[in-house]
PDB file of C-alpha atoms in Angstrom:
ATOM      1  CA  UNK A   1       0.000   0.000   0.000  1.00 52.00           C
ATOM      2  CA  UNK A   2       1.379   3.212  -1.006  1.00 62.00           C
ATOM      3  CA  UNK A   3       2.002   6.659   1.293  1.00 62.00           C
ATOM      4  CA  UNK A   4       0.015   9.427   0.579  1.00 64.00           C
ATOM      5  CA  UNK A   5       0.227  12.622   2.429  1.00 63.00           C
ATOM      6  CA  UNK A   6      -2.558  14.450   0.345  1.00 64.00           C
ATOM      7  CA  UNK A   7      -5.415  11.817   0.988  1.00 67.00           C
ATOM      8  CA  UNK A   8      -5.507  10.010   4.319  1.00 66.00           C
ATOM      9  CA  UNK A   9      -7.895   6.964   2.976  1.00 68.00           C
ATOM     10  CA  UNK A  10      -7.717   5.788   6.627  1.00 69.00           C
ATOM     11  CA  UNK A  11      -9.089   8.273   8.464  1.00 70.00           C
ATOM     12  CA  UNK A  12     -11.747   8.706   5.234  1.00 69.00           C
ATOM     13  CA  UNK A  13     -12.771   5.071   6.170  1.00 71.00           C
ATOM     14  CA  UNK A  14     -12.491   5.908  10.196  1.00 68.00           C
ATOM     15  CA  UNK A  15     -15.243   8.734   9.081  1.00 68.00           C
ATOM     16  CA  UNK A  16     -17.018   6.847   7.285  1.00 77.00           C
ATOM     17  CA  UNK A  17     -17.481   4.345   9.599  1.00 67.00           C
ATOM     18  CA  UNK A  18     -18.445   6.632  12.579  1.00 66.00           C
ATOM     19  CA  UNK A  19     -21.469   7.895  10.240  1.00 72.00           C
ATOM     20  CA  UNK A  20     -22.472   4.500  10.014  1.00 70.00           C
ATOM     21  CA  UNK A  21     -22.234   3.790  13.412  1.00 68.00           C
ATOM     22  CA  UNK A  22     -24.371   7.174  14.583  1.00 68.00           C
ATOM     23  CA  UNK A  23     -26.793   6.503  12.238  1.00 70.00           C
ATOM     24  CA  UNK A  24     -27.244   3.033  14.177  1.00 68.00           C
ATOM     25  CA  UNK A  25     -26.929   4.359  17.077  1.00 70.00           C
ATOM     26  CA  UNK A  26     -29.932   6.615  16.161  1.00 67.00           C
ATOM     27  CA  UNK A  27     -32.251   4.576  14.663  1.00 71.00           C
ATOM     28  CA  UNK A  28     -31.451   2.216  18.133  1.00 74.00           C
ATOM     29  CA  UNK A  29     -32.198   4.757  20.430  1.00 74.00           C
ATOM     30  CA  UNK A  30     -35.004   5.745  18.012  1.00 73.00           C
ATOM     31  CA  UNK A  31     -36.734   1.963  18.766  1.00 72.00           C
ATOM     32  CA  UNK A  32     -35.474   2.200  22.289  1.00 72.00           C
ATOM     33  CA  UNK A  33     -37.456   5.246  22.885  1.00 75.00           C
ATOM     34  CA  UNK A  34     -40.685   4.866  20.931  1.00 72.00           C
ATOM     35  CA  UNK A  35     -41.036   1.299  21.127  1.00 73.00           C
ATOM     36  CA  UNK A  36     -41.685   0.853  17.831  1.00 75.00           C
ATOM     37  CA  UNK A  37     -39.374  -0.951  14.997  1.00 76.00           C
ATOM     38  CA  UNK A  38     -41.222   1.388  12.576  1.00 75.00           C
ATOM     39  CA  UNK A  39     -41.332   4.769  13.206  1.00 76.00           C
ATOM     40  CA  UNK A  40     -41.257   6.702   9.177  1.00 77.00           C
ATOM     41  CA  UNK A  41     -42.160   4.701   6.225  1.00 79.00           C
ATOM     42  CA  UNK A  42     -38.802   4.815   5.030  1.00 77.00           C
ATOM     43  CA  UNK A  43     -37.901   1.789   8.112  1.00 76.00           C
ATOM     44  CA  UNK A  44     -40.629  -0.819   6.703  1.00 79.00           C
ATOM     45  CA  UNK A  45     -42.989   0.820   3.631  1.00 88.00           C
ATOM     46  CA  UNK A  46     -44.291  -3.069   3.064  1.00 91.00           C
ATOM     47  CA  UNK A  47     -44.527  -3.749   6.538  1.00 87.00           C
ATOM     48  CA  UNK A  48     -45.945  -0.251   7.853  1.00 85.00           C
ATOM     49  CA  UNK A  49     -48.711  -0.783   5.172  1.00 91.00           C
ATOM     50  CA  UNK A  50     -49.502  -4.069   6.282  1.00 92.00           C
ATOM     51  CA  UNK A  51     -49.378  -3.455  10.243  1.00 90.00           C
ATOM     52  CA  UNK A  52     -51.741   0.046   9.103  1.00 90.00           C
ATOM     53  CA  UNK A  53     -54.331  -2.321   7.712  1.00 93.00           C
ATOM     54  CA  UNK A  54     -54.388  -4.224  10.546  1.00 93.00           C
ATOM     55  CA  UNK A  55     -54.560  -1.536  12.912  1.00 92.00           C
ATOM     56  CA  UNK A  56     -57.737  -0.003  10.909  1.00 93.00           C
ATOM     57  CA  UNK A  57     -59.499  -3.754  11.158  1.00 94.00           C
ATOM     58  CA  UNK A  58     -58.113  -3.700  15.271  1.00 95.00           C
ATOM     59  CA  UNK A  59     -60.050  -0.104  15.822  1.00 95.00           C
ATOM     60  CA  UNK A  60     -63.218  -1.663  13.463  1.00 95.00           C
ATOM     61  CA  UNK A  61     -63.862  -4.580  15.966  1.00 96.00           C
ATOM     62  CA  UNK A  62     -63.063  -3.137  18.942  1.00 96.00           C
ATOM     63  CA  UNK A  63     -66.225  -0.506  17.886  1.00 96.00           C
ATOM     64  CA  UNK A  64     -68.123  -3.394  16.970  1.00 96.00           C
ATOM     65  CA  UNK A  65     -67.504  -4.900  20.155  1.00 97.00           C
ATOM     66  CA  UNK A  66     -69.092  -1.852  21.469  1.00 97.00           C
ATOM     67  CA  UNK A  67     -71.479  -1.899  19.373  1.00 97.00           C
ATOM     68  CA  UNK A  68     -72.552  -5.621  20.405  1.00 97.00           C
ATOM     69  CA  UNK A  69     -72.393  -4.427  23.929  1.00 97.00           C
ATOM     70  CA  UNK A  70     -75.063  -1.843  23.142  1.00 96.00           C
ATOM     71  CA  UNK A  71     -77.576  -4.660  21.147  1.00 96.00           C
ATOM     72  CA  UNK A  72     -77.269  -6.765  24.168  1.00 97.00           C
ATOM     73  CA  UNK A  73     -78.042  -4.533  26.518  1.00 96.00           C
ATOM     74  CA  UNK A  74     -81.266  -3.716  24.000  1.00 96.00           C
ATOM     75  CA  UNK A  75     -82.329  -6.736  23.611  1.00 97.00           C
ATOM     76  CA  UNK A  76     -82.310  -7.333  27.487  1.00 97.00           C
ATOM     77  CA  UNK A  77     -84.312  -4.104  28.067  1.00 96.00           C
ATOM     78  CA  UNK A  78     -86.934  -5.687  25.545  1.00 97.00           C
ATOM     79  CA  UNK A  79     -86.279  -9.433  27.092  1.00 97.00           C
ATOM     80  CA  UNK A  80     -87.245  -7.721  31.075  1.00 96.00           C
ATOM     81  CA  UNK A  81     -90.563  -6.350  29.442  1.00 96.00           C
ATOM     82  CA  UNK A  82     -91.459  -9.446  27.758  1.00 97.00           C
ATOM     83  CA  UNK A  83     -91.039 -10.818  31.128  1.00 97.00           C
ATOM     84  CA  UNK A  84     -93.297  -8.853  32.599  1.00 97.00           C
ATOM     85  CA  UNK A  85     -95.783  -9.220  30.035  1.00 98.00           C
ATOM     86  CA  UNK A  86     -95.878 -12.805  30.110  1.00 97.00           C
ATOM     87  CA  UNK A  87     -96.432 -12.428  33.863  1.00 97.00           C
ATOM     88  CA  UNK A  88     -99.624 -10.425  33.276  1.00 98.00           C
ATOM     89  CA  UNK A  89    -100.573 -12.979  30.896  1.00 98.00           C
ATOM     90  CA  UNK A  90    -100.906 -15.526  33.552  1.00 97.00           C
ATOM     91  CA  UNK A  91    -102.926 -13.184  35.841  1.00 97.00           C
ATOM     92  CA  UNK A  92    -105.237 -12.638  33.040  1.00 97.00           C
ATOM     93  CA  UNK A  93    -105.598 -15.979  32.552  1.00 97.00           C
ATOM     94  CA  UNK A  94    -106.102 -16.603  35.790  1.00 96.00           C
ATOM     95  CA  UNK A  95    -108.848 -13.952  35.646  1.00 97.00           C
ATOM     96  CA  UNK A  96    -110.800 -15.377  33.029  1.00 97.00           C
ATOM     97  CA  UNK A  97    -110.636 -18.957  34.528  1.00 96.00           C
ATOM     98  CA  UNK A  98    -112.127 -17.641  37.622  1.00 96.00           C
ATOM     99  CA  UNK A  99    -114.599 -15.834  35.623  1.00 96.00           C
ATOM    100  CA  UNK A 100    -115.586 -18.743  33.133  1.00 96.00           C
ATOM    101  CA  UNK A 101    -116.805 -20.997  36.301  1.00 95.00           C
ATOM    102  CA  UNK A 102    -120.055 -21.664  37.443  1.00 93.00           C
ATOM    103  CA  UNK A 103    -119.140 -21.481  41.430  1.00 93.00           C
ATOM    104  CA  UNK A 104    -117.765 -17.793  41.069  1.00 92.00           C
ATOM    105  CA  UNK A 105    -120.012 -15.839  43.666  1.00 90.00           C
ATOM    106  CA  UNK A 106    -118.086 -12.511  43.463  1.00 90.00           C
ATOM    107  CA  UNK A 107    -118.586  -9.768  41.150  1.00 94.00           C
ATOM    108  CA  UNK A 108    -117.529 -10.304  37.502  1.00 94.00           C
ATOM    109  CA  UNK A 109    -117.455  -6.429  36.790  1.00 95.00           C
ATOM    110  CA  UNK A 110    -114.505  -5.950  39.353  1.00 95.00           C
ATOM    111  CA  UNK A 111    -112.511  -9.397  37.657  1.00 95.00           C
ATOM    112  CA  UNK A 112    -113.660  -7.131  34.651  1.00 96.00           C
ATOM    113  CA  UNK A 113    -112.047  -3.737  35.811  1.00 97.00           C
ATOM    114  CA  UNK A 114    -108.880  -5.138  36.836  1.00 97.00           C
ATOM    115  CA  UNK A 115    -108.816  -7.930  33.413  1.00 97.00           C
ATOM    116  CA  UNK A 116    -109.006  -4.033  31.618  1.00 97.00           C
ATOM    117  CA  UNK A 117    -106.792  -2.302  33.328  1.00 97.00           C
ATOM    118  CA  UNK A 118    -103.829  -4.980  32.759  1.00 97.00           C
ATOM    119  CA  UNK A 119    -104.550  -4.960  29.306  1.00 97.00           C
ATOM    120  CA  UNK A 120    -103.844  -1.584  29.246  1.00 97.00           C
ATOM    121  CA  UNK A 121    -100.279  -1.787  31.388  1.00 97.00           C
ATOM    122  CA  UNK A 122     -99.168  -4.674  28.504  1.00 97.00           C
ATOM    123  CA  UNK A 123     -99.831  -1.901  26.003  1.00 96.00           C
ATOM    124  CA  UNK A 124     -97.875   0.651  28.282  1.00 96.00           C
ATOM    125  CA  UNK A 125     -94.949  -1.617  28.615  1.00 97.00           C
ATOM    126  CA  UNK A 126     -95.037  -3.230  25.300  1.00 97.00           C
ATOM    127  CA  UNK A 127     -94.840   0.653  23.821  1.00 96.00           C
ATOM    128  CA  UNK A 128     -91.694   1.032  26.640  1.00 96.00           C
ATOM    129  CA  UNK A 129     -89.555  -1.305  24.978  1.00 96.00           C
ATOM    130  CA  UNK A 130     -90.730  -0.687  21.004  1.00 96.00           C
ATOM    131  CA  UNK A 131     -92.801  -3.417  20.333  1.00 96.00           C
ATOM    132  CA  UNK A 132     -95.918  -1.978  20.257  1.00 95.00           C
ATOM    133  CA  UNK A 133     -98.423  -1.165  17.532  1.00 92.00           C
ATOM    134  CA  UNK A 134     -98.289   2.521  15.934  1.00 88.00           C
ATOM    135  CA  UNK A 135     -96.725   4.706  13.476  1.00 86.00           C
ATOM    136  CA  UNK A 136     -93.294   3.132  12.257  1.00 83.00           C
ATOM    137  CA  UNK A 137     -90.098   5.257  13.384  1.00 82.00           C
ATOM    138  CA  UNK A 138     -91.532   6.257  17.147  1.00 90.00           C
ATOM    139  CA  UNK A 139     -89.777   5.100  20.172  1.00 90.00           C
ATOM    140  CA  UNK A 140     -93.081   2.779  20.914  1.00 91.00           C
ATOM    141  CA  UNK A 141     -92.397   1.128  17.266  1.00 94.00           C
ATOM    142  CA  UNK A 142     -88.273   1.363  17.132  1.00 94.00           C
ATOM    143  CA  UNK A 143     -87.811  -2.596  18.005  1.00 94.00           C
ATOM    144  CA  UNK A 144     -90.247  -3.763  15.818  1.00 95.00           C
ATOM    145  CA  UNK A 145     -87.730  -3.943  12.575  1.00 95.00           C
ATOM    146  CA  UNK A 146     -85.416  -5.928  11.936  1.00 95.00           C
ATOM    147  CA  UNK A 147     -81.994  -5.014  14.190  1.00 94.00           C
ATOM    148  CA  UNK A 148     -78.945  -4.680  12.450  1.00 95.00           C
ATOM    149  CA  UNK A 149     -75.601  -4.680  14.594  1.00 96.00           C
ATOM    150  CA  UNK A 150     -72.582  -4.004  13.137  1.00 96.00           C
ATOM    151  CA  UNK A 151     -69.554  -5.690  14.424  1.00 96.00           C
ATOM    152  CA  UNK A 152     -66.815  -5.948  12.025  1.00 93.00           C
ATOM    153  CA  UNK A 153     -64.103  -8.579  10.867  1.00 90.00           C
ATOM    154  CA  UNK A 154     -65.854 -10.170   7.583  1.00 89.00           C
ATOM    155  CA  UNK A 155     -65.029 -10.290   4.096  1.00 88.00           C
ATOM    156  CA  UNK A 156     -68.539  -8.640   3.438  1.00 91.00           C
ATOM    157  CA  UNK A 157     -70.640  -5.913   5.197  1.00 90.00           C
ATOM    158  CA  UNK A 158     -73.369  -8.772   5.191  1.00 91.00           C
ATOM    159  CA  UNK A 159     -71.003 -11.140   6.903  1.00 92.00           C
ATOM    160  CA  UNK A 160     -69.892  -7.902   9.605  1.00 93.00           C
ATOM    161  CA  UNK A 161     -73.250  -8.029  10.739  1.00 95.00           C
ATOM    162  CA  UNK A 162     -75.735  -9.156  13.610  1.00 96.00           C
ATOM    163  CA  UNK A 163     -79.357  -9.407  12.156  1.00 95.00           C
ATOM    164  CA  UNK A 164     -81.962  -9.876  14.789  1.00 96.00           C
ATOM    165  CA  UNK A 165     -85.333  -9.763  13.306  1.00 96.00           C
ATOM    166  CA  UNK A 166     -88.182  -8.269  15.318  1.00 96.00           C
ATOM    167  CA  UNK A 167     -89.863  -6.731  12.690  1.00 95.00           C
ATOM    168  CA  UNK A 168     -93.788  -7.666  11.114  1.00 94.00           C
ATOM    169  CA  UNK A 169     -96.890  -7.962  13.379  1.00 93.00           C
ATOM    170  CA  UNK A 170     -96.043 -11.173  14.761  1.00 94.00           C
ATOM    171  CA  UNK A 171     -93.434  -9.190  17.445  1.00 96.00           C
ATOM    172  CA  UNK A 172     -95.981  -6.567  18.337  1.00 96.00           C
ATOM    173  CA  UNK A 173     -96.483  -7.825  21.923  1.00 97.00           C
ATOM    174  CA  UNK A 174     -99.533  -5.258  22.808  1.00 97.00           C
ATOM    175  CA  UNK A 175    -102.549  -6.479  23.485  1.00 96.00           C
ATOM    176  CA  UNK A 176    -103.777  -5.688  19.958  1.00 95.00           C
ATOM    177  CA  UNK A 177    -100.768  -7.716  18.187  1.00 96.00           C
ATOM    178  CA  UNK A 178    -101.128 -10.637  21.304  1.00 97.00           C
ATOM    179  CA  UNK A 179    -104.928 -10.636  19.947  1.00 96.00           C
ATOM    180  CA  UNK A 180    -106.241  -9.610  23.155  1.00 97.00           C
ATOM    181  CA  UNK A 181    -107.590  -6.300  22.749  1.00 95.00           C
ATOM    182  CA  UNK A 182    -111.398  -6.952  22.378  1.00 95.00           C
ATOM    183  CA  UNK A 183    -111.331  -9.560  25.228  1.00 97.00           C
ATOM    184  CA  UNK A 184    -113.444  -9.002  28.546  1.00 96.00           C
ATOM    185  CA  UNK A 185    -114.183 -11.449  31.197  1.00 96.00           C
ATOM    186  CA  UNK A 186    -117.731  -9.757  32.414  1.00 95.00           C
ATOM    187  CA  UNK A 187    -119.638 -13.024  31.104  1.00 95.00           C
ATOM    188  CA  UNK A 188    -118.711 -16.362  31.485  1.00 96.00           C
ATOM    189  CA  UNK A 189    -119.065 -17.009  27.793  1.00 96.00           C
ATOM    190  CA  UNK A 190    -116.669 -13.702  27.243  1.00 97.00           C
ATOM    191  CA  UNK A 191    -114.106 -15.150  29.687  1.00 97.00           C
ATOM    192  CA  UNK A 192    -114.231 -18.752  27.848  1.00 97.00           C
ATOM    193  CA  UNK A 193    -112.929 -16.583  24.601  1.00 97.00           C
ATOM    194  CA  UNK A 194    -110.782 -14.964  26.560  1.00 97.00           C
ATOM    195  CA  UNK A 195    -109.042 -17.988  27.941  1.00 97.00           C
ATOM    196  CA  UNK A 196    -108.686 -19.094  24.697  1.00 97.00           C
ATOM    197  CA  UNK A 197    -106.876 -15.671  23.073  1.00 97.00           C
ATOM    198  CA  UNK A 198    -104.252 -15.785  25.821  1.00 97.00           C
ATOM    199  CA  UNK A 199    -103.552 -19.045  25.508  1.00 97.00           C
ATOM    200  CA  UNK A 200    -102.250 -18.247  21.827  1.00 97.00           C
ATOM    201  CA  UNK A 201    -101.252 -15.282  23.449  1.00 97.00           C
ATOM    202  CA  UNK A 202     -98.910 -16.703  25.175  1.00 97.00           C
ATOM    203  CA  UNK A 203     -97.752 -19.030  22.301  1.00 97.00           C
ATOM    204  CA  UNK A 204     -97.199 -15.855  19.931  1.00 96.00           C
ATOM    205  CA  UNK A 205     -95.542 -14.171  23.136  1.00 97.00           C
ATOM    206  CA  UNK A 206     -93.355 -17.124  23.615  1.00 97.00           C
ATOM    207  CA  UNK A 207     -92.148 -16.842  19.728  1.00 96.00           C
ATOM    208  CA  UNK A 208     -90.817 -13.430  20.293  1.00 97.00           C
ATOM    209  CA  UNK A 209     -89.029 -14.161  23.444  1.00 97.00           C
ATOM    210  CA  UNK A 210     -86.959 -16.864  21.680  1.00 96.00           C
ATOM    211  CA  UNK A 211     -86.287 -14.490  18.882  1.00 96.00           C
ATOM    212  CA  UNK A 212     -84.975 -11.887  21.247  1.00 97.00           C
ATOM    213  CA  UNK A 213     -83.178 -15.114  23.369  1.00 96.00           C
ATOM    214  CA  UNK A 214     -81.240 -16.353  19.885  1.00 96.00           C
ATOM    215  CA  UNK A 215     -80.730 -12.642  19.281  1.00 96.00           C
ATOM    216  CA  UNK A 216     -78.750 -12.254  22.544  1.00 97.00           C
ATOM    217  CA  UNK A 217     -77.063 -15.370  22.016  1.00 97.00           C
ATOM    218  CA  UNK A 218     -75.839 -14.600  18.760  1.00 96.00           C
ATOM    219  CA  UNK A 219     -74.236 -11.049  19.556  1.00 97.00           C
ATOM    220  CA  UNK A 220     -72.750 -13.055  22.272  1.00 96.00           C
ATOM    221  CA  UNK A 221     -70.706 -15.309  20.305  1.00 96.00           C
ATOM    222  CA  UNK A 222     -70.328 -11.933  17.714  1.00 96.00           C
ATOM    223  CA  UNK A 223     -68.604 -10.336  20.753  1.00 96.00           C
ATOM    224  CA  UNK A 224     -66.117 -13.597  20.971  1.00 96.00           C
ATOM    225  CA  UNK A 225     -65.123 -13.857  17.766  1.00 96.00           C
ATOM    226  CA  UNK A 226     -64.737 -10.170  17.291  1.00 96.00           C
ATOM    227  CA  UNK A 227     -62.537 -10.680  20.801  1.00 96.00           C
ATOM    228  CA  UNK A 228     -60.340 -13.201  19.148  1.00 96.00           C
ATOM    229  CA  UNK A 229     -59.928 -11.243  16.047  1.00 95.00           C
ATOM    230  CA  UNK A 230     -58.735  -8.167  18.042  1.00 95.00           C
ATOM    231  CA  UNK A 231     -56.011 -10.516  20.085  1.00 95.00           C
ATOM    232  CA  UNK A 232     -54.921 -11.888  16.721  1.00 95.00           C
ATOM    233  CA  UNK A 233     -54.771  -9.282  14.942  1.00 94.00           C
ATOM    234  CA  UNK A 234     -52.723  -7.186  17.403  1.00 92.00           C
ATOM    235  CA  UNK A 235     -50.533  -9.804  17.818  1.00 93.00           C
ATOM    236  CA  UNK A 236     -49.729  -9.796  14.123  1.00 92.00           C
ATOM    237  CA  UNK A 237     -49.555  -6.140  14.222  1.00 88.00           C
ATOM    238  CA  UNK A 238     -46.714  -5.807  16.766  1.00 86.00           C
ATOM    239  CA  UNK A 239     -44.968  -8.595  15.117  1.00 85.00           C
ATOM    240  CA  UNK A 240     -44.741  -5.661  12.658  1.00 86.00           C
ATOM    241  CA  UNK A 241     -44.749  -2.218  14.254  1.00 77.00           C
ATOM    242  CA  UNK A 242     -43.512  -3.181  17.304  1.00 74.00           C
ATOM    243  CA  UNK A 243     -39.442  -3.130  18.451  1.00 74.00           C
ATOM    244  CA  UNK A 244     -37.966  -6.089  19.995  1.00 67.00           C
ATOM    245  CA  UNK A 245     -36.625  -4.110  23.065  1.00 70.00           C
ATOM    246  CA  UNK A 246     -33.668  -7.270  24.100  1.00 76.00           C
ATOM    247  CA  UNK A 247     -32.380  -6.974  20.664  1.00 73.00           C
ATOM    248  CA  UNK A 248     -32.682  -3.389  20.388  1.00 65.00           C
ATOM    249  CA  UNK A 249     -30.699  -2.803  23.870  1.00 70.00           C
ATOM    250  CA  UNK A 250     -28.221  -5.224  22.589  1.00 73.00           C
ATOM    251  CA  UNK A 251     -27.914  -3.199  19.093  1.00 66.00           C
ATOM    252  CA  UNK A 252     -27.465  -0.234  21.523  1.00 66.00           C
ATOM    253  CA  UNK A 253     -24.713  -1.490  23.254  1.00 74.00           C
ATOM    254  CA  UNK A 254     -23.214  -2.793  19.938  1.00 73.00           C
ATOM    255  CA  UNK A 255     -22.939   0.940  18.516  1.00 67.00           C
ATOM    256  CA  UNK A 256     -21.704   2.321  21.214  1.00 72.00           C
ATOM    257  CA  UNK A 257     -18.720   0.245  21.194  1.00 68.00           C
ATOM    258  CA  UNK A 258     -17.954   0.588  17.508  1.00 66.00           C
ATOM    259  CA  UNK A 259     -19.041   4.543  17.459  1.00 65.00           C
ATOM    260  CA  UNK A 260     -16.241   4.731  20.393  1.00 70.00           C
ATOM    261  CA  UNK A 261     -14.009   3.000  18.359  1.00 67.00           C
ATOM    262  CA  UNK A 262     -14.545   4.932  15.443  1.00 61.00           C
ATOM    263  CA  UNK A 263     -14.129   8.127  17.020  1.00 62.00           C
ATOM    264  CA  UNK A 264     -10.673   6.617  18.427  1.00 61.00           C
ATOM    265  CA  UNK A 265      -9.649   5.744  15.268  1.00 58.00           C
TER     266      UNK A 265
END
């Protein structure tokens, strides 16, 4: 190797070198500090795309799991009231089956007064959780469509959502869509029809219940899946974005050592 007093290639390389190593040294402490092995799209442009894609599905679920949260709630609001009204279904049946007998002494027109006035409170608390008859789009009516909750995570918008269908007159649990209405218990011959309305009553009553049940169930399992999607996917997503701190701290004390030895050369 020849001598050259114009052009010291050595100390060129030495400088070179300690460029290098600061820019290693950055980019380490860089990691270190933000926790992140990408922190400009000039570190990882495939991978940053990637990990933002599944950030974007991470934030969609986790809203839909909200959203689920909300339905279920909903559809236990409307699952209390059905309750309720199936329990004043079995006083009014036990109303008219006092009424329809013979041996009843007492005064029909009182079992008649309280038979009304409990057809009245289904129609208050049917209209209380939106499954009542009425004009469509009023908070008596809201339930009675067919509930779409949106959680996220499919290939489709279909397959992202919860359907539960309340909607038609066959869910309007007041005493006009139970088939009730018109029934009185002042006769015994009345109370005989009577006994006879609730007890399909209570079949149609029993219809809705289970389609508010398998709704519940449904956004429950929603809710899981949409839970393991969100674990998954934020997994795969720090396999990505996130720094490997051990490695990192080891890179750190790596360009130390040579950025030392650079600037001693």
């Amino acid at each position: 190797m020849s001598l050259s007093i114009q052009t010291n290639v050595t100390s060129l390389v030495a400088e070179n070198n300690l460029q290098v190593n600061s820019a290693f040294q950055a980019n380490t402490i860089t990691q270190l500090t933000s926790g992140f092995r990408i922190n400009s799209s000039g570190d990882d442009a495939a991978g940053l795309a990637v990990a933002n894609k599944l950030r974007s599905g991470i934030t969609e679920l986790q809203q839909g799991v909200r959203n689920a949260n909300d339905g279920t709630a909903a559809l236990q609001t409307i699952d209390g009231g059905l309750n309720n009204i199936s329990n004043i279904l079995d006083t009014l049946k036990g109303l008219a089956a006092q009424s329809a007998s013979d041996t009843f002494s007492g005064s029909r027109t009182t079992l008649n007064s309280e038979f009304t006035t409990l057809l009245s409170e289904i129609n208050r608390q049917a209209a209380n959780i939106g499954l009542a008859s009425g004009t469509a789009n009023t908070a008596a009516t809201q339930y009675n469509v067919s509930i779409s909750v949106y959680i996220g995570g499919g290939d489709t918008q279909t397959d992202s959502q919860v359907a539960v269908n309340l909607s038609g007159s066959g869910n309007i649990v007041d005493s006009n869509g139970l088939g009730i209405s018109s029934d009185t218990v002042d006769t015994k011959a009345h109370a005989l029809t009577a006994l006879t309305d609730i007890a399909t009553a209570v079949g149609n009553l029993g219809n809705v219940q289970g389609a508010v049940g398998t709704g519940q169930n449904d956004l429950t399992y929603a809710i899981g899946l949409a839970n393991s999607q969100i674990q998954n996917k934020s997994a795969a997503e720090s396999d990505i974005r996130d720094a490997d701190i051990a490695k990192e701290a080891s890179n750190l004390t790596k360009s130390q050592v040579l950025a030392q030895s650079s600037v001693a050369a």
